[in-house]
Short mmCIF file of C-alpha atoms and ligand atoms in Angstrom, two decimals:
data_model
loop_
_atom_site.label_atom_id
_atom_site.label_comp_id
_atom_site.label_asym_id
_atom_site.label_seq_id
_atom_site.Cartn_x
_atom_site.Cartn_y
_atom_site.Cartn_z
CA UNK M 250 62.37 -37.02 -19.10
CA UNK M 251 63.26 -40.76 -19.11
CA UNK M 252 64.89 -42.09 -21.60
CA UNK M 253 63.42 -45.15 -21.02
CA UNK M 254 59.72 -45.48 -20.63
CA UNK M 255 57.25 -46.35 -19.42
CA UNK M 256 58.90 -45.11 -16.14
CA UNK M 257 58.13 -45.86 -13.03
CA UNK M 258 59.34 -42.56 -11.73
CA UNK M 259 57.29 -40.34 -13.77
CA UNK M 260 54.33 -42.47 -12.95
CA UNK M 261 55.15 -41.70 -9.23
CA UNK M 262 55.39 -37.64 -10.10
CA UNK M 263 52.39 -37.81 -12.11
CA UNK M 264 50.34 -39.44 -9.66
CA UNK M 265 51.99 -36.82 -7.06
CA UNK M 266 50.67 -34.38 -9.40
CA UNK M 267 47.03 -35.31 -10.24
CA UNK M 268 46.73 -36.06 -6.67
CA UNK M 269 47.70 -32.34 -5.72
CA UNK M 270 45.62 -31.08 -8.73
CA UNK M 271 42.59 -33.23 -9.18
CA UNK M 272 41.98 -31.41 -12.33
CA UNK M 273 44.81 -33.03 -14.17
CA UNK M 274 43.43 -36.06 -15.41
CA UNK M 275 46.70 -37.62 -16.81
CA UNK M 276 50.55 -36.26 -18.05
CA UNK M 277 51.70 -37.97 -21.20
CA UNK M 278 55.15 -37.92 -23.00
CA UNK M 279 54.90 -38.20 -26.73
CA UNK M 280 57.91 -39.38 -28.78
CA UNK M 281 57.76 -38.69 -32.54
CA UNK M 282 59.04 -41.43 -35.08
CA UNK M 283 58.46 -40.12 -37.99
CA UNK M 284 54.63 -40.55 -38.94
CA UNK M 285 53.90 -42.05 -35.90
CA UNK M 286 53.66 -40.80 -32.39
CA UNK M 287 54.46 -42.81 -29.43
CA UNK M 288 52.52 -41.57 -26.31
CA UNK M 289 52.85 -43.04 -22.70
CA UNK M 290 50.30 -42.08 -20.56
CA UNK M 291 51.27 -41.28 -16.27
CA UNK M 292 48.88 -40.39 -13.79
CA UNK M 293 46.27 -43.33 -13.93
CA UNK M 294 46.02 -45.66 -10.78
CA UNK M 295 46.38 -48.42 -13.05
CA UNK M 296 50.00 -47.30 -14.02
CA UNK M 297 51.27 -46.08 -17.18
CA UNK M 298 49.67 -47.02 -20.58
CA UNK M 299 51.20 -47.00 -24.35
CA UNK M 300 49.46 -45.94 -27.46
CA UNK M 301 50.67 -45.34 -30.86
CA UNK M 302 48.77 -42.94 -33.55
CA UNK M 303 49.30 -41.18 -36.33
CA UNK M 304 51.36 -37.72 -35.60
CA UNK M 305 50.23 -35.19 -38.10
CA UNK M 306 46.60 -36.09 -37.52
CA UNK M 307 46.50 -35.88 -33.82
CA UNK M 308 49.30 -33.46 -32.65
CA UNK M 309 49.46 -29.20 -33.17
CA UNK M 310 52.33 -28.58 -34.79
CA UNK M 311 55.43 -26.55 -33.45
CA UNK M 312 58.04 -24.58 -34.74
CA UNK M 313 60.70 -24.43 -31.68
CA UNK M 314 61.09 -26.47 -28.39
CA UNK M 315 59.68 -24.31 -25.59
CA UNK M 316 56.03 -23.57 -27.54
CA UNK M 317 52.99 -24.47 -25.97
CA UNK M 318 49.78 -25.66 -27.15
CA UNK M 319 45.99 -25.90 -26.23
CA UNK M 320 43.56 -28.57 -27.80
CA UNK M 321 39.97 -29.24 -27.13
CA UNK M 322 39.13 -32.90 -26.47
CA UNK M 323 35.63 -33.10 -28.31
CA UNK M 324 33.12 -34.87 -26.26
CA UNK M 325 35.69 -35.73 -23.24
CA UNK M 326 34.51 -32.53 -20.51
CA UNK M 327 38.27 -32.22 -20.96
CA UNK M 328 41.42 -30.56 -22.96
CA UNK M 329 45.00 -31.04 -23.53
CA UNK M 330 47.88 -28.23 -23.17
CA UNK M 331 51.47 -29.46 -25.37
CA UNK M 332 54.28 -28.53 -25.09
CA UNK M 333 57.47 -29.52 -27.13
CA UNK M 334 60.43 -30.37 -25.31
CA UNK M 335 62.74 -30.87 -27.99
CA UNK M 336 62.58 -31.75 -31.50
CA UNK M 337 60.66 -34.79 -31.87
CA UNK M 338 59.44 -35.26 -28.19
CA UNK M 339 56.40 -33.62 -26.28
CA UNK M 340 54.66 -33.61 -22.63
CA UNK M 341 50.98 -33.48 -22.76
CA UNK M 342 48.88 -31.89 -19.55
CA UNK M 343 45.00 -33.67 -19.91
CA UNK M 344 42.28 -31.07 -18.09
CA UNK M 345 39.24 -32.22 -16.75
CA UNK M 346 37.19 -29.10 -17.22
CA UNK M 347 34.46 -29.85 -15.51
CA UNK M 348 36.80 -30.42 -12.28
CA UNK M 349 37.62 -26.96 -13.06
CA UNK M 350 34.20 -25.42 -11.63
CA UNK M 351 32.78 -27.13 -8.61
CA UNK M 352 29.66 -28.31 -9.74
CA UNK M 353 27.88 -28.55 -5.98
CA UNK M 354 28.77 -24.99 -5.95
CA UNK M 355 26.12 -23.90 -8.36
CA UNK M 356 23.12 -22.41 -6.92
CA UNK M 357 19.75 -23.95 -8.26
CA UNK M 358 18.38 -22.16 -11.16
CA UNK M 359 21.93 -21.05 -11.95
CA UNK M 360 24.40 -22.69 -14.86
CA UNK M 361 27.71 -22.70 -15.51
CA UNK M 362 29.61 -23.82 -18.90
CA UNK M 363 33.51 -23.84 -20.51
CA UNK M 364 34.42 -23.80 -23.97
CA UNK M 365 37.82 -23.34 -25.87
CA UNK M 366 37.80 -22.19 -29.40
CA UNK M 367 33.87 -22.70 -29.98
CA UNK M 368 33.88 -26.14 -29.02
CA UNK M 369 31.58 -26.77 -25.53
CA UNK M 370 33.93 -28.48 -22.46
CA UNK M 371 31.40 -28.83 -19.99
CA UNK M 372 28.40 -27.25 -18.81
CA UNK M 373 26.26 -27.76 -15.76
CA UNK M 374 23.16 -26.84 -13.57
CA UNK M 375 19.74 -25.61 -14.90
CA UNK M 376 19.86 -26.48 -18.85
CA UNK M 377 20.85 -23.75 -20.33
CA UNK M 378 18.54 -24.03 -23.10
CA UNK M 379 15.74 -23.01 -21.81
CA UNK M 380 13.52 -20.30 -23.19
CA UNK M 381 13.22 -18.33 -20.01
CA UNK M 382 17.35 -17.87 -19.75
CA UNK M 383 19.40 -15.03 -19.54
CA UNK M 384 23.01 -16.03 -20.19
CA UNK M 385 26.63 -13.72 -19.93
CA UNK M 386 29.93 -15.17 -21.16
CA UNK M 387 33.40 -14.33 -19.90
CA UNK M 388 37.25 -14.93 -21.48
CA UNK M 389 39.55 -16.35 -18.40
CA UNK M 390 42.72 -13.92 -19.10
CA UNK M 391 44.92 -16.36 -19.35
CA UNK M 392 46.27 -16.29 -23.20
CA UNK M 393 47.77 -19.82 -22.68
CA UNK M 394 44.52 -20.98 -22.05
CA UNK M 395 41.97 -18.70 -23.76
CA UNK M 396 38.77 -20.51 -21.99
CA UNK M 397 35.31 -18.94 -21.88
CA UNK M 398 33.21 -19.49 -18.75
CA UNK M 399 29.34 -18.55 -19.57
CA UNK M 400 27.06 -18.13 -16.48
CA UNK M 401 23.50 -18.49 -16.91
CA UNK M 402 20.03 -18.17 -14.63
CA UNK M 403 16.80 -19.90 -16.34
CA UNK M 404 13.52 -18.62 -14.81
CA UNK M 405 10.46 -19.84 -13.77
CA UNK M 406 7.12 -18.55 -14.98
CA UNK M 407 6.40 -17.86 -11.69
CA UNK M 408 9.73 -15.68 -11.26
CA UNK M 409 8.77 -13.85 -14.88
CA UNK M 410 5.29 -13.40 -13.77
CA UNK M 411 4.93 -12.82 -10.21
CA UNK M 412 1.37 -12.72 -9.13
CA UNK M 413 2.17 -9.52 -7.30
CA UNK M 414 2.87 -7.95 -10.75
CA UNK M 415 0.32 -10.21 -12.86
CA UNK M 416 -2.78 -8.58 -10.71
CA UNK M 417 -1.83 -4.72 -11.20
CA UNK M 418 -0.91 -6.15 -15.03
CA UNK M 419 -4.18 -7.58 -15.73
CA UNK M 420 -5.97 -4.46 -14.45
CA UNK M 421 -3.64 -2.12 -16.84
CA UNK M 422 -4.66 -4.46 -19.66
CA UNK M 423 -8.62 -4.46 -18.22
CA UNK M 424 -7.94 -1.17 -18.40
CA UNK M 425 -7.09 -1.04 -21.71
CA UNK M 426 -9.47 -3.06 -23.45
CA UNK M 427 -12.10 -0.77 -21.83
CA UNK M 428 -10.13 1.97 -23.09
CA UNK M 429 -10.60 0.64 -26.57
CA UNK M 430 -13.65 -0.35 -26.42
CA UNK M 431 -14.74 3.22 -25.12
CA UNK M 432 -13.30 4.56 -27.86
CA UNK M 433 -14.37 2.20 -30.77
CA UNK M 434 -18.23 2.53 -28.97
CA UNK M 435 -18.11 6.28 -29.61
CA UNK M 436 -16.59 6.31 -32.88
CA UNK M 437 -19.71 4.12 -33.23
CA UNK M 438 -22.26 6.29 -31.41
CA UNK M 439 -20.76 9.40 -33.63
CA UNK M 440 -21.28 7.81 -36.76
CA UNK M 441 -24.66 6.61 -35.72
CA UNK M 442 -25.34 10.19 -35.10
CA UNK M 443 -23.91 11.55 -38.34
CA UNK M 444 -26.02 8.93 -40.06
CA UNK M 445 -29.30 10.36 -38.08
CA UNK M 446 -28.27 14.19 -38.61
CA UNK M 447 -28.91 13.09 -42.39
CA UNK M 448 -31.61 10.88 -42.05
CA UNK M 449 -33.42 14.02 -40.43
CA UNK M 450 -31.75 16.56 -43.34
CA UNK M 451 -33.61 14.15 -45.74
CA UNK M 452 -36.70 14.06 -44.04
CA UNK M 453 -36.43 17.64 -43.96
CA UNK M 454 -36.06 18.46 -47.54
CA UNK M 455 -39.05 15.47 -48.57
CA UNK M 456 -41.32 17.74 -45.70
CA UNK M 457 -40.20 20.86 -47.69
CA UNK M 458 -41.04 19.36 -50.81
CA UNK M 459 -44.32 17.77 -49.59
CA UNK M 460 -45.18 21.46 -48.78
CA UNK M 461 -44.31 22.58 -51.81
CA UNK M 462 -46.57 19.88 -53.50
CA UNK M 463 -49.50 20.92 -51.52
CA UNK M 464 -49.09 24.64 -52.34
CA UNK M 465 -49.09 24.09 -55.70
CA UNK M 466 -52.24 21.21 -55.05
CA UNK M 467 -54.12 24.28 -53.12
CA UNK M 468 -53.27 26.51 -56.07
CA UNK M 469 -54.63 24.30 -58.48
CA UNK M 470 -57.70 24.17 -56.05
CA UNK M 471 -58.35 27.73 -55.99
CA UNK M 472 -57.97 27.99 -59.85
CA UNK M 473 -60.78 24.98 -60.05
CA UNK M 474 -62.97 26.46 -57.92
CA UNK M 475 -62.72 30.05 -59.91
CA UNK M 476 -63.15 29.40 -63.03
CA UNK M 477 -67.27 29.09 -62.63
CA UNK M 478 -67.89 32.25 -60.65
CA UNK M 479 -65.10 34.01 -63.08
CA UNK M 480 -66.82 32.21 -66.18
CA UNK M 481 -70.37 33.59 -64.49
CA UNK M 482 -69.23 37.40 -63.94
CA UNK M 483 -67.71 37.22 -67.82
CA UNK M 484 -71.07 36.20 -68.98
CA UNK M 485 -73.12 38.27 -66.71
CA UNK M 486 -71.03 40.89 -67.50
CA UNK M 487 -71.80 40.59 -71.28
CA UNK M 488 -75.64 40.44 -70.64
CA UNK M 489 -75.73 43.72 -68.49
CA UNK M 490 -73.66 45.28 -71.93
CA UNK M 491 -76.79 43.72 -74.00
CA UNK M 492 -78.83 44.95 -71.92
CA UNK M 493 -77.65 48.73 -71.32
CA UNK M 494 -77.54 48.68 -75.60
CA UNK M 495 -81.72 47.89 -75.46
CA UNK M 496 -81.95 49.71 -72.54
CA UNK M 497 -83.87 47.04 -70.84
CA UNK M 498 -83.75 48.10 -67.22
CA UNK M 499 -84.57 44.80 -65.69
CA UNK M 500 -82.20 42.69 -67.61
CA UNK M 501 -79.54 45.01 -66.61
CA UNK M 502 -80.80 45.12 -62.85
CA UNK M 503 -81.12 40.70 -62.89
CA UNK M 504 -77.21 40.43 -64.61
CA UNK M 505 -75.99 42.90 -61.92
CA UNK M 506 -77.52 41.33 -59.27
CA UNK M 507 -75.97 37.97 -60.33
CA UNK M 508 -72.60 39.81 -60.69
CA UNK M 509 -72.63 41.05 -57.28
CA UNK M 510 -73.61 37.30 -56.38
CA UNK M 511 -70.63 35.32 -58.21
CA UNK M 512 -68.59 38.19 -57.28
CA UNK M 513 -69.36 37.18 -53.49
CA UNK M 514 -69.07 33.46 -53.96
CA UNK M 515 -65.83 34.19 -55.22
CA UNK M 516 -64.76 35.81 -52.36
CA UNK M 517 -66.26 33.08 -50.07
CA UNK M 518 -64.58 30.60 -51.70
CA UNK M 519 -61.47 32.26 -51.48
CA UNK M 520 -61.82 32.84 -47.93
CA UNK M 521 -62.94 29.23 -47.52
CA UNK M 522 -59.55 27.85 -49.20
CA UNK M 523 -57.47 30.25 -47.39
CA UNK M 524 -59.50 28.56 -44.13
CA UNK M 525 -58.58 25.41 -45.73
CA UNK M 526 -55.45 26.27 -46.23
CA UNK M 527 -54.43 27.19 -42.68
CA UNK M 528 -56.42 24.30 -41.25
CA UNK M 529 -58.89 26.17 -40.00
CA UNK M 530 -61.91 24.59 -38.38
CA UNK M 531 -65.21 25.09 -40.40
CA UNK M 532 -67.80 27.94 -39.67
CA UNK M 533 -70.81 24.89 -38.43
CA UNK M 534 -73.81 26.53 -38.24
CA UNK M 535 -77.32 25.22 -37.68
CA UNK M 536 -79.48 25.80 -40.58
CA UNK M 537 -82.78 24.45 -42.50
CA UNK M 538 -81.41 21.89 -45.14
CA UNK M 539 -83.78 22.92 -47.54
CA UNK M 540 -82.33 26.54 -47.73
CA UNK M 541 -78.94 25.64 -47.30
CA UNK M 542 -80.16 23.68 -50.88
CA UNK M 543 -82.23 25.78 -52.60
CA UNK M 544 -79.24 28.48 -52.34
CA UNK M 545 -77.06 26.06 -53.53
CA UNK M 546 -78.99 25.02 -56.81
CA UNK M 547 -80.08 28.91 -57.46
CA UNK M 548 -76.09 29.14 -58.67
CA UNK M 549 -76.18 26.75 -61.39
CA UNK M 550 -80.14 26.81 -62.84
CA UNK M 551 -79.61 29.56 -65.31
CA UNK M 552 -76.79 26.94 -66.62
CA UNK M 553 -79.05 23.80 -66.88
CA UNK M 554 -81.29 25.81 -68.45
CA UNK M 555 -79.42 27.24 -71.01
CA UNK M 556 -78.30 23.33 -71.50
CA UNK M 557 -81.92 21.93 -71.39
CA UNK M 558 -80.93 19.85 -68.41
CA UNK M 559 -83.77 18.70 -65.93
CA UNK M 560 -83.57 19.26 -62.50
CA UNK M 561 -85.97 17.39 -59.96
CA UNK M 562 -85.67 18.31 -56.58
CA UNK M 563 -86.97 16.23 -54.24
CA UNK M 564 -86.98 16.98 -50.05
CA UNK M 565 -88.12 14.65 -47.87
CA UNK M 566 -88.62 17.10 -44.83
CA UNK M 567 -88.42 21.02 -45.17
CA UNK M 568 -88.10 21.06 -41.58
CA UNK M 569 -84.85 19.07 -41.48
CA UNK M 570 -81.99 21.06 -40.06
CA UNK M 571 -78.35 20.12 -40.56
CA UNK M 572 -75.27 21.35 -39.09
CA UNK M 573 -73.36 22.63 -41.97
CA UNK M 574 -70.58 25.34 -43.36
CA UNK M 575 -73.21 26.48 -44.94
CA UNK M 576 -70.81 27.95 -48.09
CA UNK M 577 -68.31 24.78 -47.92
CA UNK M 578 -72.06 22.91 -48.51
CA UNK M 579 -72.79 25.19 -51.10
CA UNK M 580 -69.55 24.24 -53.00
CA UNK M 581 -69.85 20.54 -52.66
CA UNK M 582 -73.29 20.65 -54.31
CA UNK M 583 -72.31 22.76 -56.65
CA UNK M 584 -68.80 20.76 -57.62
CA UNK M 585 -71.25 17.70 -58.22
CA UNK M 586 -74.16 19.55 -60.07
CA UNK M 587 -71.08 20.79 -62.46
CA UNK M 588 -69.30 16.88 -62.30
CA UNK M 589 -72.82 15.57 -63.48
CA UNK M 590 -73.38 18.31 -66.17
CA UNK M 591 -70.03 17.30 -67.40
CA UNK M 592 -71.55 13.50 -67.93
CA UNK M 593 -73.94 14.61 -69.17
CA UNK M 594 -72.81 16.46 -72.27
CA UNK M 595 -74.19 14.90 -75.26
CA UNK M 596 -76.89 12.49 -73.81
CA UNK M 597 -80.61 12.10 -74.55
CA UNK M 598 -82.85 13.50 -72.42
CA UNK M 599 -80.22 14.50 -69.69
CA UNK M 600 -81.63 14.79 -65.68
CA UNK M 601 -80.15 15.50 -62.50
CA UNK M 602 -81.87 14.07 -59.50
CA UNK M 603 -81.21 15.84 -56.31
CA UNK M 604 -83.20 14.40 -53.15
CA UNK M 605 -82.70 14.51 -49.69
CA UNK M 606 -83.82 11.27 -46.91
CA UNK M 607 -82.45 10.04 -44.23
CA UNK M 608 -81.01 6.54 -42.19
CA UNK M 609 -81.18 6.39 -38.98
CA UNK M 610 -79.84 9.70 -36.98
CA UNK M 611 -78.02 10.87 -40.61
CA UNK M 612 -79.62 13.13 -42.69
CA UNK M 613 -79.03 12.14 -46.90
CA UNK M 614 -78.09 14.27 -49.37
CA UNK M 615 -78.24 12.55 -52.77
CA UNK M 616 -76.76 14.24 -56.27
CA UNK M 617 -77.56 11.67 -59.19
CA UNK M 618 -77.70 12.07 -62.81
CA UNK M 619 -78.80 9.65 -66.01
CA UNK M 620 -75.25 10.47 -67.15
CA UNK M 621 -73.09 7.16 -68.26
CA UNK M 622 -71.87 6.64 -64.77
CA UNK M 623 -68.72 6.17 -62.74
CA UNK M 624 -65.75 4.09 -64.63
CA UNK M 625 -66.65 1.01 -62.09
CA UNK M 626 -62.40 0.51 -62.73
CA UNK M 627 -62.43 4.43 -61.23
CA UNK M 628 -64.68 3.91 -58.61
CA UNK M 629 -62.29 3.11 -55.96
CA UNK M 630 -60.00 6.80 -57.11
CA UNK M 631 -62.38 8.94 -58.00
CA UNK M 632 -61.79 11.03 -54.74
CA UNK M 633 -57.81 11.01 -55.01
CA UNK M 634 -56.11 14.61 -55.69
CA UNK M 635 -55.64 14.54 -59.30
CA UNK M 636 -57.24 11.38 -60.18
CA UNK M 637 -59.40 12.56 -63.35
CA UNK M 638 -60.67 10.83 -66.62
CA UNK M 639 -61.74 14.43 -68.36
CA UNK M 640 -58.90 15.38 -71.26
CA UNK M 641 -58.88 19.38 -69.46
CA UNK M 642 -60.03 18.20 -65.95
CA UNK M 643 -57.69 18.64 -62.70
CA UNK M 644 -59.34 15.62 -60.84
CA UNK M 645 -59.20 18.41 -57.60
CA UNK M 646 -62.96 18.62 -57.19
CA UNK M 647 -63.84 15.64 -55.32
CA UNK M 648 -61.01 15.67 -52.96
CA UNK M 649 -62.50 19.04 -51.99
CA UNK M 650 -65.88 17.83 -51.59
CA UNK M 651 -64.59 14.66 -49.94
CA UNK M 652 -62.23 16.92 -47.20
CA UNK M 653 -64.99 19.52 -46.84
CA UNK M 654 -67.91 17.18 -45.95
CA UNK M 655 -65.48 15.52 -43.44
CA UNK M 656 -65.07 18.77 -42.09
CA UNK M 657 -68.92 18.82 -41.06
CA UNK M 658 -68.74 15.19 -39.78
CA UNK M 659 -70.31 13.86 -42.67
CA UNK M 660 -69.03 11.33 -45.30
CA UNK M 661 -69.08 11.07 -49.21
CA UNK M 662 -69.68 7.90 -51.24
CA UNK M 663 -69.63 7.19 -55.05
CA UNK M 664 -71.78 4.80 -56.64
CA UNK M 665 -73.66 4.23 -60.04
CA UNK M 666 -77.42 3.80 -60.02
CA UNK M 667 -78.61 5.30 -63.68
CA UNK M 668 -75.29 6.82 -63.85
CA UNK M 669 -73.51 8.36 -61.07
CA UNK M 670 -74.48 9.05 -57.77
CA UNK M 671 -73.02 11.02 -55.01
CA UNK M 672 -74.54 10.60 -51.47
CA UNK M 673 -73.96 12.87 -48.52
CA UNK M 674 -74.15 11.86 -45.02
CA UNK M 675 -74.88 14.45 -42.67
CA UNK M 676 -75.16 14.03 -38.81
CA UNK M 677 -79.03 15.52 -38.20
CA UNK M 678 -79.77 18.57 -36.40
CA UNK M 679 -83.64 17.53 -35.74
CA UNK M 680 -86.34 19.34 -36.65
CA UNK M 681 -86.77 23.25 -37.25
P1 ADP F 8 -62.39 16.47 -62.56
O1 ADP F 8 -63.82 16.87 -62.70
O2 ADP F 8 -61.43 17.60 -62.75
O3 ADP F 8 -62.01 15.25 -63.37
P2 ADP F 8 -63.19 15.47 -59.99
O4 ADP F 8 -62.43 15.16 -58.81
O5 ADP F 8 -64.37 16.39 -59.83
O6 ADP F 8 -62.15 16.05 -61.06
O7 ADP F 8 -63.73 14.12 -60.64
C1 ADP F 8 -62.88 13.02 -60.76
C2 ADP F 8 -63.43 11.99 -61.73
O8 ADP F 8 -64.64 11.41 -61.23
C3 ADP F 8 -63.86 12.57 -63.05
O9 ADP F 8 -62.77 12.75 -63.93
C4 ADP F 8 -64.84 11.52 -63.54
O10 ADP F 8 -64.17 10.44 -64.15
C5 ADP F 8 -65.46 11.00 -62.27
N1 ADP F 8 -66.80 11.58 -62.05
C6 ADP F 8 -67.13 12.57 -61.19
N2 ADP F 8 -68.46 12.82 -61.24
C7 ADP F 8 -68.98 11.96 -62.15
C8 ADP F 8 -70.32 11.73 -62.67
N3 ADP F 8 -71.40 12.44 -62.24
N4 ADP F 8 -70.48 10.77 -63.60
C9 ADP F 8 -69.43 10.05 -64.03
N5 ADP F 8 -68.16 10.22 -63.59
C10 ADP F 8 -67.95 11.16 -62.67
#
């Protein structure tokens, strides 16, 4: 080193030097005085330059001549290396980093970067930033210079997603949504299912109990219709007893005969539920309309007798024939002959009007009484299972009546004329 400087034979080395090795930017001597440093920059085509700064800020600190030193110039692509020379004087190399890695070199796409200690020398190519970057960093082996070199490659979207891969892609994730979809529609369809399984156990159990209901409606039936041929054998049963006591043959021979009778109806009408019952089509059979009455009424006179009710029958042509279950007829005028004695209880003068007609090709069957008629607010119920206004009654008869004349194509209708009145429409079956 020159004692004196600036010298004009280091500049000639130096520029020797940074010609040979382009990445030297400059060589520098520093002389410390104390707090100050004296520094005399070679290398520069301009010739040697002179600066003075503060020592302890700006230079490493050494403990023996012959120790080196690296410092990163922030913000410069560049760093220094130091060395001390002797006690108070120092030779400084300046790097350009970025001269270190041939920048034309670097393939497109690609990046290259150097840092010492943390601190970022110089990068270059593709900016490294980007999202789509992969990035792997290596430390140069030299401890005297402990650099890092990071290589990088940013992609492309189209590199990422190639439309060679996007297509089969797509499909897997086509594939997929179907997938779920498939599976989320059956989980559907099975609950849907479940759901109906119970909808249909429910239905089941209210058909069950529907059944039930009717049995015990049909029961309730059978006991209605009953009780008048069991009330008749009990009573004609007595009067035979009476009679066998006074030994009056005839008597005994009439309540007998009347046994056998109810004892008969009783099984018809049993027979005629159970056909009920099972749904069983009605036993139609052509007969005069006048017998099929007369039959009828023969059941119940004793009764209005003994009860001092009138009875006017009235038949407009005893050569009418109907088309009738002949017993199922029998019932329904009996079940109203028995409604209007019922009305009838306590009134003055009590009558029950039964007369036949007819309207066009039907044939009228009419059972009235001078009772207090229909409750007009009933009018519209009366034939409902177990409608009734009667404290003991079962309100069962006229649903019978109503089902049975259906039965033989006819209809039933209530209305009040002197009190009530129950007409029967029959389809005629001509003359006899
Ligand atoms: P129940 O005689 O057990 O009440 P029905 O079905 O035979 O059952 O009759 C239903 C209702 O119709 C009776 O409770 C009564 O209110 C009314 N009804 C039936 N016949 C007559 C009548 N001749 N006069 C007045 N009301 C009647």
């Amino acid at each position: 080193m020159s004692p004196t400087e600036p010298s004009p034979t280091i500049q000639g080395l130096a520029n020797s030097i940074t010609a040979f090795y382009p990445r030297i930017d400059d060589i520098a001597t520093i002389h410390v005085d104390g707090p100050t440093a004296h520094v005399v920059t070679y290398g520069k085509p301009t010739g040697p330059t002179v600066a003075e700064y503060p020592a302890g800020a700006e230079l490493p600190g050494f403990n023996k001549p012959g120790e080196t030193a690296i410092r990163a110039i922030v913000g410069k692509n560049a760093y220094d290396i130091y060395k001390l020379v002797e006690s108070n004087r120092l030779l400084r190399l300046r790097i350009n980093a970025s001269a270190l890695l041939p920048a034309d070199e670097i393939s497109p796409g690609y990046f290259v970067g150097l840092s010492l200690d943390d601190i970022k020398l110089f990068t270059s190519g593709a900016n490294e930033a980007s999202r789509l970057s992969a990035a792997t960093s290596l430390s140069a082996s030299n401890p005297g210079q402990p650099l890092h070199l990071t290589l990088g490659r940013r992609f492309s979207l189209g590199e990422l997603m190639p439309p060679r891969l996007i297509a089969p892609l797509m499909l897997g994730l086509a594939a997929l949504v179907w997938l779920v979809v498939g599976y989320r529609n059956a989980r559907q369809e099975r609950h849907r299912q479940e759901r109906r399984a119970a909808l249909l156990e429910q239905e089941a159990r209210l058909a069950h109990a529907g059944r039930v209901n009717a049995l015990g409606e049909m029961a309730s039936g059978i006991a209605h219709e009953l009780a008048q041929p069991v009330a008749a054998l009990l009573s004609q049963s007595q009067a035979a007893r009476r009679a066998l006591v006074i030994q009056d043959n005839d008597i005994l021979l009439q309540a007998l005969d009347a046994n056998v009778r109810e004892a008969k109806r009783a099984g018809d009408i049993l027979g005629r539920m159970r056909a009920y019952i099972s749904g069983a089509k009605a036993r139609i059979e052509m007969v005069a309309l006048a017998d099929a009455l007369t039959d009828a009424v023969r059941l119940v006179e004793a009764d209005l007798v003994q009860r001092s009710i009138a009875l006017n029958i009235a038949i407009s042509d005893r050569s009418c024939m109907v088309a009738i279950d002949v017993i199922s007829f029998q019932q329904v005028i009996h079940n109203l002959i028995r409604n209007a004695v019922e009305a009838l209880f306590g009134r003055p003068e009590p009558r029950i009007n039964l007369w036949t007609g007819s309207e066009g090709q039907d044939v009228i069957i009419a059972v009235a009484d001078n009772g207090p008629g229909i409750d007009v607010a009933a009018l519209d119920r009366i034939f409902e299972p177990f409608f009734t206004t009667k404290p003991d009654g079962m309100g069962l008869g006229l649903p019978l009546c109503a089902r049975l004349i259906e039965k033989m194509n006819g209809t039933i209708e209530a209305r009040n004329d002197d009190g009530g009145c129950f007409i029967i429409r029959l389809p005629s079956g001509g003359a006899q």
